[in-house]
Short mmCIF file of C-alpha atoms and ligand atoms in Angstrom, two decimals:
data_model
loop_
_atom_site.label_atom_id
_atom_site.label_comp_id
_atom_site.label_asym_id
_atom_site.label_seq_id
_atom_site.Cartn_x
_atom_site.Cartn_y
_atom_site.Cartn_z
CA MET X 1 -0.23 -0.51 0.04
CA ILE X 2 1.26 3.16 -1.23
CA CYS X 3 -0.64 5.22 2.20
CA PRO X 4 -3.93 4.14 4.40
CA ASP X 5 -6.64 4.55 1.12
CA GLU X 6 -8.58 6.96 3.45
CA LYS X 7 -5.70 8.77 3.39
CA CYS X 8 -5.18 9.33 -0.68
CA THR X 9 -6.33 12.26 -2.96
CA GLY X 10 -5.97 10.83 -6.51
CA CYS X 11 -3.35 13.36 -7.15
CA GLY X 12 -1.21 10.51 -9.18
CA ALA X 13 2.07 12.07 -7.99
CA CYS X 14 2.64 7.94 -7.61
CA VAL X 15 1.56 6.88 -10.86
CA SER X 16 3.85 9.74 -12.85
CA ILE X 17 7.46 9.52 -10.57
CA CYS X 18 7.61 5.77 -11.00
CA ALA X 19 9.80 4.70 -14.42
CA LYS X 20 8.12 1.11 -15.08
CA LYS X 21 4.98 2.25 -15.36
CA ALA X 22 3.63 0.20 -13.06
CA ILE X 23 1.26 2.36 -11.10
CA ILE X 24 -2.47 3.25 -12.61
CA LEU X 25 -5.25 5.21 -11.47
CA LYS X 26 -8.21 2.86 -11.40
CA GLU X 27 -12.15 4.06 -9.77
CA ASP X 28 -13.47 2.45 -7.04
CA LEU X 29 -16.54 1.66 -6.82
CA TYR X 30 -17.67 4.75 -5.63
CA GLY X 31 -15.84 6.04 -8.90
CA SER X 32 -12.67 7.71 -6.98
CA LEU X 33 -9.97 6.90 -8.91
CA ARG X 34 -7.00 5.43 -6.40
CA PRO X 35 -3.65 3.92 -7.50
CA PHE X 36 -3.62 0.04 -8.53
CA VAL X 37 0.05 -1.53 -8.39
CA ASP X 38 1.08 -3.76 -11.19
CA SER X 39 2.62 -6.18 -9.09
CA GLU X 40 4.76 -7.90 -12.54
CA LYS X 41 6.23 -5.05 -13.19
CA CYS X 42 6.89 -3.18 -9.94
CA ILE X 43 10.66 -3.24 -8.87
CA ASN X 44 10.32 -2.08 -5.37
CA CYS X 45 11.91 0.32 -5.11
CA GLY X 46 10.10 2.53 -2.63
CA LEU X 47 10.05 6.16 -4.68
CA CYS X 48 6.13 5.69 -4.47
CA LYS X 49 5.74 5.98 -1.07
CA LYS X 50 8.76 7.85 -0.96
CA VAL X 51 6.61 10.34 -3.51
CA CYS X 52 3.20 10.23 -1.39
CA PRO X 53 3.27 13.88 0.66
CA ASN X 54 0.83 11.65 2.95
CA ASN X 55 3.97 10.08 3.94
CA GLN X 56 6.06 13.49 4.05
CA ASN X 57 6.74 15.70 7.14
CA LEU X 58 5.76 18.77 5.03
CA SER X 59 6.47 22.11 6.80
CA PHE X 60 3.97 24.39 7.09
CA SER X 61 3.62 28.10 7.36
CA LYS X 62 1.98 30.78 9.53
CA VAL X 63 -0.01 33.25 7.96
CA LYS X 64 1.53 36.97 7.73
CA LYS X 65 -0.84 39.43 5.57
CA VAL X 66 -4.64 39.09 4.54
CA TYR X 67 -6.55 41.12 2.21
CA VAL X 68 -9.89 41.66 0.69
CA ALA X 69 -8.99 41.21 -2.79
CA TYR X 70 -10.84 41.62 -6.80
CA SER X 71 -10.10 41.72 -9.86
CA PHE X 72 -10.76 45.82 -11.13
CA ASP X 73 -11.32 44.01 -15.01
CA LYS X 74 -14.90 43.23 -14.84
CA SER X 75 -14.50 41.28 -17.91
CA VAL X 76 -12.47 38.62 -16.06
CA TYR X 77 -14.93 39.67 -12.33
CA ASN X 78 -17.81 38.46 -13.71
CA LYS X 79 -16.86 35.18 -15.01
CA ALA X 80 -14.70 34.63 -11.92
CA ALA X 81 -15.76 32.71 -8.97
CA SER X 82 -15.44 34.59 -6.41
CA GLY X 83 -13.02 38.18 -7.08
CA GLY X 84 -11.31 36.98 -9.90
CA ILE X 85 -8.10 36.90 -8.28
CA ALA X 86 -6.74 33.21 -10.09
CA SER X 87 -7.83 34.89 -13.40
CA GLU X 88 -5.61 37.54 -12.33
CA LEU X 89 -2.62 35.74 -11.66
CA TYR X 90 -2.87 33.66 -14.89
CA LYS X 91 -2.78 37.14 -16.42
CA ILE X 92 0.80 38.18 -14.13
CA ALA X 93 2.23 34.41 -15.58
CA ILE X 94 1.56 35.65 -19.04
CA LYS X 95 2.78 38.54 -18.85
CA ASN X 96 5.83 37.37 -17.11
CA ASN X 97 5.91 34.46 -19.60
CA TRP X 98 6.38 31.92 -16.34
CA PHE X 99 4.53 28.82 -17.22
CA SER X 100 1.14 27.84 -15.53
CA MET X 101 -2.15 24.98 -15.80
CA GLY X 102 -5.56 26.28 -15.23
CA THR X 103 -8.65 23.00 -14.76
CA CYS X 104 -10.47 22.42 -17.93
CA PHE X 105 -14.13 21.06 -17.88
CA ASP X 106 -15.21 18.61 -20.42
CA ARG X 107 -18.18 16.95 -20.32
CA HIS X 108 -16.38 13.17 -21.13
CA THR X 109 -13.48 13.09 -19.74
CA GLY X 110 -14.52 15.64 -16.80
CA VAL X 111 -12.24 18.23 -15.12
CA PHE X 112 -8.23 17.64 -15.94
CA TYR X 113 -4.84 20.85 -15.80
CA LYS X 114 -4.58 21.38 -19.23
CA GLU X 115 -1.45 24.83 -19.82
CA VAL X 116 -2.78 28.50 -19.60
CA LYS X 117 -0.92 29.89 -22.54
CA ASP X 118 -2.72 33.29 -22.99
CA VAL X 119 -5.58 35.59 -21.79
CA TYR X 120 -8.48 33.52 -24.33
CA ASP X 121 -7.42 30.66 -21.94
CA LEU X 122 -9.26 32.36 -19.22
CA ASP X 123 -12.58 31.19 -19.98
CA TRP X 124 -12.11 27.22 -19.86
CA ALA X 125 -9.95 28.07 -16.67
CA CYS X 126 -11.80 30.66 -14.50
CA SER X 127 -14.74 30.03 -11.83
CA SER X 128 -14.91 26.08 -10.31
CA LYS X 129 -15.25 23.27 -11.07
CA TYR X 130 -16.85 21.46 -7.86
CA VAL X 131 -15.40 18.23 -8.70
CA TYR X 132 -12.21 16.15 -7.94
CA SER X 133 -9.75 17.79 -11.19
CA ASN X 134 -7.47 14.88 -12.20
CA MET X 135 -3.77 16.72 -11.93
CA LEU X 136 -1.76 14.28 -13.54
CA PRO X 137 -0.22 15.98 -16.57
CA ALA X 138 0.83 18.80 -14.06
CA PHE X 139 3.18 16.40 -13.01
CA ASN X 140 6.00 16.27 -16.18
CA CYS X 141 4.92 19.67 -17.46
CA TYR X 142 5.92 21.41 -14.40
CA CYS X 143 9.26 19.60 -14.03
CA GLU X 144 10.23 19.98 -17.33
CA HIS X 145 9.71 23.92 -17.67
CA LEU X 146 11.49 24.48 -13.83
CA SER X 147 14.68 22.40 -14.56
CA LYS X 148 14.90 24.67 -17.72
CA ASN X 149 15.64 27.34 -14.51
CA GLU X 150 11.36 29.04 -16.03
CA TYR X 151 9.84 30.67 -13.39
CA ALA X 152 6.08 28.56 -12.67
CA ILE X 153 3.03 29.50 -10.52
CA PHE X 154 0.47 26.64 -9.27
CA ILE X 155 -3.06 27.40 -8.51
CA GLY X 156 -4.30 24.45 -7.59
CA LEU X 157 -6.19 22.83 -4.40
CA PRO X 158 -4.02 21.99 -1.45
CA CYS X 159 -3.81 18.21 -1.40
CA GLN X 160 -2.61 19.14 -5.36
CA CYS X 161 -0.44 22.28 -3.74
CA ALA X 162 1.54 19.27 -1.44
CA ALA X 163 1.52 16.32 -4.12
CA LEU X 164 3.23 18.76 -6.85
CA TYR X 165 5.91 20.14 -4.33
CA SER X 166 7.18 17.07 -2.77
CA TYR X 167 7.07 15.47 -6.57
CA LEU X 168 9.79 18.09 -7.73
CA ASN X 169 11.49 18.29 -4.71
CA LEU X 170 12.03 14.55 -4.76
CA LYS X 171 13.02 14.88 -8.71
CA ASN X 172 15.46 17.88 -7.57
CA LYS X 173 15.41 20.29 -4.90
CA LYS X 174 16.20 23.41 -7.72
CA PHE X 175 12.87 22.43 -9.21
CA THR X 176 10.42 23.60 -6.36
CA GLU X 177 12.66 27.43 -5.86
CA ASN X 178 11.37 28.74 -8.90
CA LEU X 179 8.24 28.03 -8.40
CA PHE X 180 4.90 29.67 -6.90
CA LEU X 181 2.27 27.25 -4.70
CA VAL X 182 -1.13 29.08 -4.41
CA ASN X 183 -3.56 27.09 -2.27
CA ILE X 184 -7.16 27.54 -2.84
CA ILE X 185 -9.30 27.15 -0.10
CA CYS X 186 -11.20 23.92 -0.12
CA HIS X 187 -14.01 22.12 1.47
CA GLY X 188 -13.65 18.82 -0.09
CA VAL X 189 -13.93 17.20 -4.06
CA PRO X 190 -16.70 14.83 -5.22
CA ASN X 191 -15.67 12.09 -7.89
CA TRP X 192 -16.46 12.95 -11.41
CA LYS X 193 -18.30 10.23 -11.66
CA PHE X 194 -22.00 11.31 -9.11
CA LEU X 195 -20.98 14.45 -11.50
CA ASP X 196 -21.21 12.93 -14.52
CA GLU X 197 -23.66 10.95 -13.67
CA HIS X 198 -25.90 13.57 -12.83
CA LEU X 199 -25.18 15.63 -16.05
CA ASP X 200 -26.66 12.15 -17.69
CA PHE X 201 -29.94 12.63 -16.33
CA ILE X 202 -30.29 16.09 -16.55
CA GLU X 203 -29.54 16.08 -20.47
CA LYS X 204 -31.98 12.87 -20.19
CA LYS X 205 -34.97 14.70 -18.99
CA SER X 206 -33.58 17.54 -21.54
CA GLU X 207 -33.21 16.43 -24.22
CA LYS X 208 -29.71 18.16 -25.19
CA ARG X 209 -26.13 17.67 -24.98
CA ILE X 210 -24.04 19.47 -22.28
CA SER X 211 -21.01 21.39 -23.25
CA LYS X 212 -20.17 23.63 -20.23
CA ILE X 213 -20.89 23.49 -17.21
CA PHE X 214 -20.81 26.60 -14.00
CA PHE X 215 -21.25 26.29 -10.60
CA ARG X 216 -20.51 30.02 -9.95
CA SER X 217 -22.39 33.45 -11.40
CA LYS X 218 -22.59 36.94 -10.48
CA THR X 219 -26.07 36.67 -11.45
CA ALA X 220 -28.45 35.80 -8.84
CA ASP X 221 -29.96 37.91 -5.59
CA GLU X 222 -27.06 39.18 -3.32
CA SER X 223 -29.23 39.21 0.05
CA HIS X 224 -29.47 36.34 0.95
CA ARG X 225 -26.20 35.79 2.62
CA GLY X 226 -26.16 39.20 4.03
CA GLY X 227 -23.44 41.36 3.45
CA ASN X 228 -21.22 39.33 0.83
CA SER X 229 -23.09 36.47 -0.56
CA TYR X 230 -21.35 33.95 -3.28
CA ASP X 231 -24.38 32.92 -5.68
CA TYR X 232 -24.24 28.63 -5.97
CA HIS X 233 -26.36 27.94 -9.32
CA LEU X 234 -25.99 25.12 -11.23
CA ARG X 235 -26.09 25.90 -14.47
CA CYS X 236 -25.80 24.14 -17.87
CA ILE X 237 -25.01 25.18 -21.89
CA SER X 238 -25.94 23.11 -24.55
CA ASP X 239 -23.66 22.10 -27.85
CA ASP X 240 -25.78 25.73 -29.25
CA SER X 241 -25.27 28.05 -26.85
CA GLN X 242 -28.05 27.92 -24.75
CA GLU X 243 -28.55 27.77 -21.24
CA PHE X 244 -31.25 25.56 -21.04
CA TYR X 245 -30.89 24.22 -17.18
CA ILE X 246 -30.70 26.15 -14.11
CA CYS X 247 -30.69 25.41 -10.55
CA ASP X 248 -30.62 26.53 -6.87
CA MET X 249 -27.62 24.26 -5.04
CA HIS X 250 -29.51 25.20 -1.49
CA LYS X 251 -32.63 23.17 -3.21
CA LYS X 252 -33.75 20.39 -5.26
CA GLU X 253 -30.31 21.17 -7.38
CA SER X 254 -29.27 16.91 -6.33
CA TYR X 255 -25.61 17.43 -6.52
CA GLY X 256 -24.97 20.78 -5.91
CA ASN X 257 -27.09 20.31 -2.86
CA ALA X 258 -25.40 17.06 -1.53
CA PHE X 259 -22.17 19.06 -2.52
CA LEU X 260 -22.82 21.29 -0.11
CA SER X 261 -24.05 18.89 2.37
CA ASN X 262 -20.68 17.18 2.49
CA LEU X 263 -22.85 14.34 1.61
CA ILE X 264 -20.63 12.79 -1.22
CA PHE X 265 -16.70 14.06 -0.82
CA ARG X 266 -14.12 11.49 -1.28
CA GLU X 267 -13.28 10.37 1.70
CA ASN X 268 -9.72 12.25 1.95
CA CYS X 269 -11.73 15.03 2.61
CA TYR X 270 -12.98 14.77 5.69
CA SER X 271 -9.73 14.06 6.70
CA CYS X 272 -7.56 17.09 5.43
CA SER X 273 -3.85 17.25 6.38
CA TYR X 274 -4.45 21.14 4.37
CA ALA X 275 -7.42 22.17 6.33
CA LYS X 276 -5.88 24.24 9.16
CA PRO X 277 -4.04 27.91 9.49
CA GLU X 278 -1.34 26.79 9.00
CA ARG X 279 -0.29 26.35 5.51
CA PHE X 280 1.58 24.22 2.33
CA CYS X 281 1.84 27.11 0.11
CA ASP X 282 3.34 31.00 -0.75
CA LEU X 283 -0.32 32.29 -1.34
CA THR X 284 -3.42 30.97 -0.18
CA ILE X 285 -7.13 32.59 -2.64
CA GLY X 286 -10.94 31.19 -1.39
CA ASP X 287 -14.37 33.23 -0.40
CA TYR X 288 -13.89 36.26 2.00
CA ASP X 289 -17.27 35.29 4.28
CA GLY X 290 -18.71 36.77 7.53
CA LEU X 291 -17.85 40.25 4.92
CA GLY X 292 -20.90 43.10 6.04
CA CYS X 293 -22.97 40.50 8.40
CA GLU X 294 -20.73 39.37 11.05
CA VAL X 295 -17.54 42.47 10.24
CA GLU X 296 -18.11 45.43 8.88
CA TYR X 297 -17.90 46.50 5.25
CA ASN X 298 -19.29 48.98 3.22
CA ASN X 299 -17.80 48.73 -0.74
CA PRO X 300 -20.60 48.20 -2.36
CA VAL X 301 -18.57 44.48 -4.57
CA LYS X 302 -19.72 42.24 -2.49
CA GLN X 303 -18.65 38.50 -4.14
CA VAL X 304 -14.81 38.99 -3.22
CA SER X 305 -11.78 36.91 -2.18
CA CYS X 306 -10.17 36.54 0.46
CA VAL X 307 -5.44 36.17 0.24
CA LEU X 308 -3.50 35.10 2.58
CA CYS X 309 0.29 35.71 2.45
CA TYR X 310 2.12 33.04 3.57
CA THR X 311 5.74 33.76 2.73
CA GLU X 312 7.74 36.24 0.49
CA LYS X 313 7.33 34.85 -2.30
CA GLY X 314 3.55 35.45 -1.81
CA ASN X 315 4.69 38.45 -1.22
CA VAL X 316 5.58 39.00 -4.59
CA LEU X 317 2.50 38.18 -6.14
CA VAL X 318 0.45 40.55 -3.58
CA LYS X 319 2.53 43.07 -5.48
CA GLU X 320 1.91 42.05 -8.71
CA LEU X 321 -1.74 41.82 -7.54
CA LYS X 322 -1.88 45.25 -6.40
CA GLU X 323 -1.73 46.64 -9.99
CA SER X 324 -4.89 45.10 -11.32
CA CYS X 325 -7.39 44.34 -8.44
CA TYR X 326 -8.56 46.04 -5.46
CA LEU X 327 -6.66 44.52 -2.31
CA GLU X 328 -7.07 46.06 1.47
CA ASN X 329 -5.51 45.22 4.28
CA ARG X 330 -7.01 43.32 7.11
CA PRO X 331 -6.83 41.70 10.51
CA LEU X 332 -5.00 39.23 10.37
CA PRO X 333 -7.45 36.48 12.61
CA GLU X 334 -11.12 37.65 10.61
CA PRO X 335 -10.81 34.84 8.05
CA PHE X 336 -10.15 32.40 10.32
CA LYS X 337 -12.81 33.59 12.37
CA TYR X 338 -15.74 32.84 9.76
CA ASN X 339 -14.53 30.57 7.06
CA GLY X 340 -14.80 27.28 8.88
CA GLN X 341 -12.14 25.35 6.16
CA LEU X 342 -9.31 27.63 7.08
CA ASN X 343 -9.76 25.40 10.55
CA TYR X 344 -10.53 21.93 10.67
CA PRO X 345 -11.78 19.50 7.45
CA SER X 346 -15.52 19.05 6.21
CA VAL X 347 -17.71 17.24 8.82
CA PRO X 348 -19.11 14.40 7.15
CA HIS X 349 -23.17 14.33 6.64
CA LYS X 350 -25.38 12.40 9.08
CA ASN X 351 -26.60 10.45 6.29
CA ARG X 352 -23.44 10.01 4.16
CA GLY X 353 -23.33 6.13 5.60
CA LYS X 354 -27.06 5.86 3.82
CA PHE X 355 -25.95 7.89 0.75
CA LYS X 356 -22.75 4.83 0.33
CA ASN X 357 -24.51 1.90 1.07
CA SER X 358 -28.39 3.37 -1.34
CA TYR X 359 -25.84 3.82 -3.98
CA LEU X 360 -24.23 0.85 -3.77
CA GLN X 361 -26.97 -0.97 -3.80
CA THR X 362 -28.74 1.09 -7.02
CA GLU X 363 -25.92 2.24 -9.06
CA ASN X 364 -28.41 5.54 -8.59
CA PHE X 365 -26.63 8.66 -8.03
CA GLU X 366 -30.08 10.99 -7.92
CA TYR X 367 -31.76 7.98 -6.29
CA ALA X 368 -29.22 7.75 -3.40
CA VAL X 369 -28.96 11.29 -2.59
CA LYS X 370 -32.69 12.01 -2.81
CA LYS X 371 -32.93 9.26 -0.12
CA SER X 372 -30.16 10.65 2.54
CA LEU X 373 -31.41 14.43 1.95
CA ILE X 374 -34.88 14.43 1.85
CA ARG X 375 -35.31 17.60 4.73
CA GLU X 376 -32.94 19.21 2.71
CA MET X 377 -33.79 19.02 -0.73
CA TYR X 378 -37.99 19.23 0.14
CA PHE X 379 -38.77 20.92 3.41
CA SER X 380 -35.71 23.44 3.62
CA PHE X 381 -37.78 26.18 4.20
CA ASN X 382 -37.00 28.05 7.80
CA LEU X 383 -40.23 27.93 9.92
CA PHE X 384 -39.91 31.38 11.21
CA SER X 385 -39.19 33.81 8.11
CA THR X 386 -42.18 31.81 6.10
CA ALA X 387 -44.46 32.69 9.01
CA LYS X 388 -43.09 36.09 9.04
CA GLN X 389 -43.49 36.93 5.51
CA PHE X 390 -46.94 35.35 5.21
CA ILE X 391 -48.12 37.63 8.06
CA LYS X 392 -46.70 40.69 5.78
CA ASN X 393 -48.39 39.65 2.37
CA ASN X 394 -51.69 38.87 3.80
CA PHE X 395 -51.85 41.44 7.27
CA LYS X 396 -55.61 42.22 6.30
CA PHE X 397 -56.33 38.67 7.10
CA VAL X 398 -54.31 37.71 9.67
CA TYR X 399 -55.31 40.90 11.60
CA ALA X 400 -59.32 40.62 10.94
CA ILE X 401 -58.60 36.32 12.38
CA TYR X 402 -56.37 38.44 15.77
CA LYS X 403 -59.25 40.57 15.96
CA LYS X 404 -61.85 38.12 16.30
CA PHE X 405 -59.58 35.51 18.33
CA LYS X 406 -59.54 39.18 20.90
CA LYS X 407 -63.01 39.21 20.90
CA ILE X 408 -63.15 35.71 21.76
CA GLY X 409 -60.67 36.00 24.00
CA GLY X 410 -62.86 38.65 25.90
CA CYS X 411 -66.33 37.28 26.12
CA ARG X 412 -64.72 34.46 28.67
C1 FAD K 1 -13.36 21.74 -5.11
C2 FAD K 1 -13.97 23.50 -4.13
C3 FAD K 1 -14.20 23.93 -2.78
C4 FAD K 1 -14.37 24.92 -2.29
N1 FAD K 1 -14.40 25.57 -1.53
C5 FAD K 1 -14.22 26.48 -0.76
C6 FAD K 1 -14.82 26.78 0.57
O1 FAD K 1 -15.25 25.51 0.95
N2 FAD K 1 -14.58 27.61 0.78
C7 FAD K 1 -13.72 28.68 0.31
O2 FAD K 1 -13.51 30.26 1.13
N3 FAD K 1 -14.02 29.03 -1.48
C8 FAD K 1 -13.97 27.42 -2.00
N4 FAD K 1 -13.81 26.97 -3.52
C9 FAD K 1 -12.60 28.51 -3.75
C10 FAD K 1 -14.06 29.21 -4.27
O3 FAD K 1 -15.13 28.61 -4.91
C11 FAD K 1 -13.23 30.14 -5.71
O4 FAD K 1 -12.30 28.86 -6.37
C12 FAD K 1 -12.42 31.05 -5.58
O5 FAD K 1 -12.16 31.54 -3.80
C13 FAD K 1 -11.10 31.57 -5.99
O6 FAD K 1 -12.08 32.55 -7.19
P1 FAD K 1 -11.62 33.21 -7.96
O7 FAD K 1 -12.41 34.53 -8.19
O8 FAD K 1 -10.05 34.16 -7.49
O9 FAD K 1 -11.04 32.21 -9.30
P2 FAD K 1 -11.61 32.84 -10.67
O10 FAD K 1 -10.64 33.43 -11.42
O11 FAD K 1 -12.36 31.96 -10.67
O12 FAD K 1 -10.45 30.96 -10.99
C14 FAD K 1 -10.61 29.63 -10.48
C15 FAD K 1 -9.56 28.57 -10.17
O13 FAD K 1 -9.67 27.78 -9.75
C16 FAD K 1 -9.75 26.91 -10.15
N5 FAD K 1 -10.44 25.69 -10.24
C17 FAD K 1 -11.60 25.45 -10.12
N6 FAD K 1 -11.93 24.22 -10.30
C18 FAD K 1 -11.12 23.03 -9.69
C19 FAD K 1 -10.35 22.02 -9.20
N7 FAD K 1 -11.91 21.57 -9.40
N8 FAD K 1 -9.72 21.77 -8.80
C20 FAD K 1 -8.61 22.27 -8.90
N9 FAD K 1 -9.01 23.95 -9.13
C21 FAD K 1 -10.30 24.85 -10.06
C22 FAD K 1 -9.49 26.68 -11.50
O14 FAD K 1 -8.37 26.17 -12.70
C23 FAD K 1 -8.48 28.69 -11.57
O15 FAD K 1 -7.35 28.53 -10.92
C24 FAD K 1 -13.52 26.04 -3.77
C25 FAD K 1 -13.15 25.80 -4.67
C26 FAD K 1 -13.77 24.50 -5.18
C27 FAD K 1 -13.06 23.76 -6.31
#
């Protein structure tokens, strides 16, 4: 065993380091990609165990500075998941001739890493894809560029940043010197198999083929989470560029609801070693939770990012970002108070066991989610606010009943 099963992130560092090509990533019953070793090809060199970030003592850094941030470029900001900081970092890489890769959605193969060469590539690289992303192509590409003394930036989930660093460090310690590592705050990834089955279901129902999907957009009502609200809708775009499906992920969107309720992540996400205030990166980016509700924030731009700077290299990136982004220094503990993912891994939904059993028995994702999330999907209204709204809308009627009851009470 390369690392404990429940810790495997499916990064593929072991696959990439193996000179004998003895390891491949294969799906388990839930679609989690895991390494399988061909014992006939394996020469027991031990490199796979050595490269696995789960077997390493990585040195995590303490945060130095915290910023609220968003891109001044409206075309970047509008397409981005939150403040468009990742896209601005790609623009810095393009300007300076640094190598970089981003995640690309493909309806057949899932989400995978691909080189970002120019600003047109930001179209597919931007925005959050809430699913496992395959970083296998990244190991060799980064190694090739960094071995030529070029600079490179990697923007990825915390487990992916650790995997890339660990791979490069094992190849040659010098390869990590020119690498900027940027963590995306993450609360977990579901397997591609689940999203694939869900998209199949939508396609069958609508008789359309999906070419693009979006989980986040800047179109919805900004009021539901107080000050800064992030919009979670699954939107599907067809081959002929029509938006034919849009559904609120907090409501009847089965995949979206299962994602936001911590029901369907890979097993390793629930004991993630990277979900803590100290991090293994130069910069961390994510949503800035709590602004405008828990803490004062009067800027009219509400869907903004937090940028956490951990190292001197991170500081170099912040200086570059200042040219294209709004950056406001904030007090240090602030984001850690309101963004749980900066402190601890996601807690599994109480019906996760039910979901797993049901999925194994039926192999039907829709059924297994609906069975496990009845309350969240069908009874997800707040009794108090519903009653308040009813009284507001039917004031005369409610007042008449109130008067009638008062009269009856008075007769007694
Ligand atoms: C699976 C997942 C879970 C997340 N959970 C949280 C959370 O709990 N709390 C929080 O504050 N923020 C979370 N985020 C981060 C948040 O959604 C935004 O991605 C982040 O704030 C960056 O926004 P941006 O506007 O700067 O990025 P953009 O400019 O929109 O660029 C998006 C960046 O994210 C990368 N990316 C997108 N999908 C993936 C993926 N599946 N795997 C690896 N990289 C990917 C892209 O390649 C690109 O670099 C999560 C993101 C992902 C992908």
